[in-house]
Amino acid sequence: DTEVTQTPKHLVMGMTNKKSLKCEQHMGHRAMYWYKQKAKKPPELMFVYSYEKLSINESVPSRFSPECPNSSLLNLHLHALQPEDSALYLCASSQDSGGRQHFGDGTRLSIL
Amino acid sequence: AQKVTQAQTEISVVEKEDVTLDCVYETRDTTYYLFWYKQPPSGELVFLIRRNSFDEQNEISGRYSWNFQKSTSSFNFTITASQVVDSAVYFCALSVRLNRDDKIIFGKGTRLHILP
């Protein structure tokens, strides 16, 4: 059982839609992460939140908008996505520096 | 440069054979962490091990073992007596400091097929 919960597991949306991905952890971890993983590629870091503040943005297009409402929740708001944004989106959390990141099962996103 | 190289893109072995997955890393940091993650077809990333740069002891966990050698910047992973359930993509990763937080740099992964 994963300790990081992501919803939805699957999402199909059109290029003009607005949707959100949700990630939740109750381990008291201080850092939360969003990754994007294309097929047959490694995960690529998108954003890092530390103590609910955006710490790292890996030059992600503005059509992806992260939000950390509290220490347990991390959202990724999606708007006007492109077909090339279809991928597996993984959320992770960690407690300490250099520590193990706990990953959720991911959301498989398809853009029509 | 900070990067992780997994030269083996894909490996196939017959069940019960031993298999070693290679990982070579580059970093300018003196303190860093290395990881191995497993990603089965279902997609979740499963943590296998973390090793810090000051601990070169090899580790064994059941059928899994890891060989960390700073002199060659390698962190290799061996599965002994492989099983079909070991079939997955395995990622070696390096944790580096960026601002006050950590960024994990993944290797490209090795896809392992265990044939019955």
PDB file of C-alpha atoms in Angstrom, chain B:
ATOM      1  CA  ALA B   1      27.998  17.740 -14.504  1.00  0.00           C
ATOM      2  CA  GLN B   2      25.715  15.735 -12.287  1.00  0.00           C
ATOM      3  CA  LYS B   3      24.298  12.692 -13.940  1.00  0.00           C
ATOM      4  CA  VAL B   4      23.549   9.007 -13.671  1.00  0.00           C
ATOM      5  CA  THR B   5      24.377   6.548 -16.415  1.00  0.00           C
ATOM      6  CA  GLN B   6      22.743   3.179 -16.741  1.00  0.00           C
ATOM      7  CA  ALA B   7      24.402   1.754 -19.801  1.00  0.00           C
ATOM      8  CA  GLN B   8      22.206  -1.340 -19.986  1.00  0.00           C
ATOM      9  CA  THR B   9      18.938  -0.376 -21.644  1.00  0.00           C
ATOM     10  CA  GLU B  10      17.379  -3.807 -21.532  1.00  0.00           C
ATOM     11  CA  ILE B  11      18.420  -7.174 -20.084  1.00  0.00           C
ATOM     12  CA  SER B  12      16.788 -10.578 -20.416  1.00  0.00           C
ATOM     13  CA  VAL B  13      17.746 -13.537 -18.261  1.00  0.00           C
ATOM     14  CA  VAL B  14      16.199 -16.877 -17.502  1.00  0.00           C
ATOM     15  CA  GLU B  15      14.617 -17.339 -14.122  1.00  0.00           C
ATOM     16  CA  LYS B  16      17.027 -18.354 -11.323  1.00  0.00           C
ATOM     17  CA  GLU B  17      19.993 -16.720 -13.026  1.00  0.00           C
ATOM     18  CA  ASP B  18      21.864 -13.942 -11.267  1.00  0.00           C
ATOM     19  CA  VAL B  19      21.846 -10.518 -12.900  1.00  0.00           C
ATOM     20  CA  THR B  20      23.747  -7.292 -12.210  1.00  0.00           C
ATOM     21  CA  LEU B  21      22.480  -3.865 -13.149  1.00  0.00           C
ATOM     22  CA  ASP B  22      25.180  -1.257 -13.596  1.00  0.00           C
ATOM     23  CA  CYS B  23      25.058   2.347 -12.441  1.00  0.00           C
ATOM     24  CA  VAL B  24      27.718   5.015 -12.817  1.00  0.00           C
ATOM     25  CA  TYR B  25      27.259   8.510 -11.467  1.00  0.00           C
ATOM     26  CA  GLU B  26      28.899  11.911 -11.674  1.00  0.00           C
ATOM     27  CA  THR B  27      28.620  14.633  -9.078  1.00  0.00           C
ATOM     28  CA  ARG B  28      30.619  17.594  -7.836  1.00  0.00           C
ATOM     29  CA  ASP B  29      29.118  17.293  -4.340  1.00  0.00           C
ATOM     30  CA  THR B  30      31.069  15.648  -1.536  1.00  0.00           C
ATOM     31  CA  THR B  31      27.868  14.681   0.251  1.00  0.00           C
ATOM     32  CA  TYR B  32      25.245  12.942  -1.818  1.00  0.00           C
ATOM     33  CA  TYR B  33      22.847  10.050  -1.772  1.00  0.00           C
ATOM     34  CA  LEU B  34      22.313   7.223  -4.191  1.00  0.00           C
ATOM     35  CA  PHE B  35      19.135   5.248  -4.677  1.00  0.00           C
ATOM     36  CA  TRP B  36      17.676   2.345  -6.544  1.00  0.00           C
ATOM     37  CA  TYR B  37      13.978   2.299  -7.427  1.00  0.00           C
ATOM     38  CA  LYS B  38      11.933  -0.411  -9.097  1.00  0.00           C
ATOM     39  CA  GLN B  39       9.051   0.420 -11.425  1.00  0.00           C
ATOM     40  CA  PRO B  40       6.847  -2.574 -12.282  1.00  0.00           C
ATOM     41  CA  PRO B  41       4.395  -2.412 -15.203  1.00  0.00           C
ATOM     42  CA  SER B  42       1.715  -1.006 -12.908  1.00  0.00           C
ATOM     43  CA  GLY B  43       3.728   2.213 -12.756  1.00  0.00           C
ATOM     44  CA  GLU B  44       4.461   2.944  -9.117  1.00  0.00           C
ATOM     45  CA  LEU B  45       8.039   3.625  -8.075  1.00  0.00           C
ATOM     46  CA  VAL B  46       9.153   1.256  -5.352  1.00  0.00           C
ATOM     47  CA  PHE B  47      12.056   2.297  -3.153  1.00  0.00           C
ATOM     48  CA  LEU B  48      14.778  -0.345  -2.814  1.00  0.00           C
ATOM     49  CA  ILE B  49      17.765   1.295  -1.145  1.00  0.00           C
ATOM     50  CA  ARG B  50      19.437   4.558  -0.193  1.00  0.00           C
ATOM     51  CA  ARG B  51      23.170   4.904   0.335  1.00  0.00           C
ATOM     52  CA  ASN B  52      25.002   8.053   1.453  1.00  0.00           C
ATOM     53  CA  SER B  53      28.367   9.027   0.065  1.00  0.00           C
ATOM     54  CA  PHE B  54      30.225   8.264   3.296  1.00  0.00           C
ATOM     55  CA  ASP B  55      29.026   4.719   3.605  1.00  0.00           C
ATOM     56  CA  GLU B  56      30.737   2.362   1.198  1.00  0.00           C
ATOM     57  CA  GLN B  57      29.645  -0.793   2.892  1.00  0.00           C
ATOM     58  CA  ASN B  58      27.979  -3.234   0.593  1.00  0.00           C
ATOM     59  CA  GLU B  59      24.481  -4.252   1.514  1.00  0.00           C
ATOM     60  CA  ILE B  60      22.484  -7.415   1.140  1.00  0.00           C
ATOM     61  CA  SER B  61      18.734  -7.695   1.509  1.00  0.00           C
ATOM     62  CA  GLY B  62      17.434 -11.124   0.723  1.00  0.00           C
ATOM     63  CA  ARG B  63      18.144 -11.814  -2.949  1.00  0.00           C
ATOM     64  CA  TYR B  64      19.226  -8.207  -3.534  1.00  0.00           C
ATOM     65  CA  SER B  65      22.711  -6.827  -3.011  1.00  0.00           C
ATOM     66  CA  TRP B  66      24.397  -3.553  -3.775  1.00  0.00           C
ATOM     67  CA  ASN B  67      28.051  -2.733  -4.429  1.00  0.00           C
ATOM     68  CA  PHE B  68      29.017   0.915  -3.891  1.00  0.00           C
ATOM     69  CA  GLN B  69      32.501   1.943  -5.001  1.00  0.00           C
ATOM     70  CA  LYS B  70      33.403   5.635  -4.795  1.00  0.00           C
ATOM     71  CA  SER B  71      36.712   5.029  -6.557  1.00  0.00           C
ATOM     72  CA  THR B  72      34.858   4.109  -9.732  1.00  0.00           C
ATOM     73  CA  SER B  73      31.706   6.157  -9.012  1.00  0.00           C
ATOM     74  CA  SER B  74      29.603   3.063  -9.333  1.00  0.00           C
ATOM     75  CA  PHE B  75      26.611   1.715  -7.445  1.00  0.00           C
ATOM     76  CA  ASN B  76      25.729  -1.649  -8.940  1.00  0.00           C
ATOM     77  CA  PHE B  77      22.733  -3.793  -8.070  1.00  0.00           C
ATOM     78  CA  THR B  78      22.679  -7.587  -8.178  1.00  0.00           C
ATOM     79  CA  ILE B  79      19.650  -9.842  -8.046  1.00  0.00           C
ATOM     80  CA  THR B  80      20.495 -13.403  -7.089  1.00  0.00           C
ATOM     81  CA  ALA B  81      18.315 -16.299  -8.228  1.00  0.00           C
ATOM     82  CA  SER B  82      16.035 -14.015 -10.218  1.00  0.00           C
ATOM     83  CA  GLN B  83      12.290 -14.534 -10.308  1.00  0.00           C
ATOM     84  CA  VAL B  84       9.637 -13.557 -12.832  1.00  0.00           C
ATOM     85  CA  VAL B  85       8.291 -11.004 -10.344  1.00  0.00           C
ATOM     86  CA  ASP B  86      11.584  -9.149 -10.604  1.00  0.00           C
ATOM     87  CA  SER B  87      10.650  -8.102 -14.139  1.00  0.00           C
ATOM     88  CA  ALA B  88      10.462  -4.313 -14.074  1.00  0.00           C
ATOM     89  CA  VAL B  89      12.343  -1.157 -14.957  1.00  0.00           C
ATOM     90  CA  TYR B  90      15.044  -0.354 -12.430  1.00  0.00           C
ATOM     91  CA  PHE B  91      16.237   3.198 -11.926  1.00  0.00           C
ATOM     92  CA  CYS B  92      19.442   4.267 -10.279  1.00  0.00           C
ATOM     93  CA  ALA B  93      19.229   7.815  -8.931  1.00  0.00           C
ATOM     94  CA  LEU B  94      21.419  10.511  -7.415  1.00  0.00           C
ATOM     95  CA  SER B  95      20.168  13.098  -4.935  1.00  0.00           C
ATOM     96  CA  VAL B  96      21.774  16.518  -5.282  1.00  0.00           C
ATOM     97  CA  ARG B  97      21.245  19.723  -3.337  1.00  0.00           C
ATOM     98  CA  LEU B  98      19.478  22.554  -5.137  1.00  0.00           C
ATOM     99  CA  ASN B  99      18.725  25.635  -3.071  1.00  0.00           C
ATOM    100  CA  ARG B 100      17.658  24.163   0.276  1.00  0.00           C
ATOM    101  CA  ASP B 101      16.076  21.092  -1.171  1.00  0.00           C
ATOM    102  CA  ASP B 102      17.011  17.933  -2.919  1.00  0.00           C
ATOM    103  CA  LYS B 103      16.603  17.056  -6.515  1.00  0.00           C
ATOM    104  CA  ILE B 104      16.715  13.462  -7.630  1.00  0.00           C
ATOM    105  CA  ILE B 105      18.406  12.828 -10.933  1.00  0.00           C
ATOM    106  CA  PHE B 106      17.347   9.505 -12.408  1.00  0.00           C
ATOM    107  CA  GLY B 107      19.279   7.357 -14.795  1.00  0.00           C
ATOM    108  CA  LYS B 108      17.462   6.284 -17.938  1.00  0.00           C
ATOM    109  CA  GLY B 109      16.586   2.958 -16.376  1.00  0.00           C
ATOM    110  CA  THR B 110      17.265  -0.666 -17.187  1.00  0.00           C
ATOM    111  CA  ARG B 111      14.329  -2.767 -18.311  1.00  0.00           C
ATOM    112  CA  LEU B 112      14.759  -6.253 -16.853  1.00  0.00           C
ATOM    113  CA  HIS B 113      12.931  -9.249 -18.282  1.00  0.00           C
ATOM    114  CA  ILE B 114      13.010 -12.464 -16.290  1.00  0.00           C
ATOM    115  CA  LEU B 115      11.972 -15.322 -18.543  1.00  0.00           C
ATOM    116  CA  PRO B 116      10.251 -18.371 -17.043  1.00  0.00           C
TER     117      PRO B 116
END
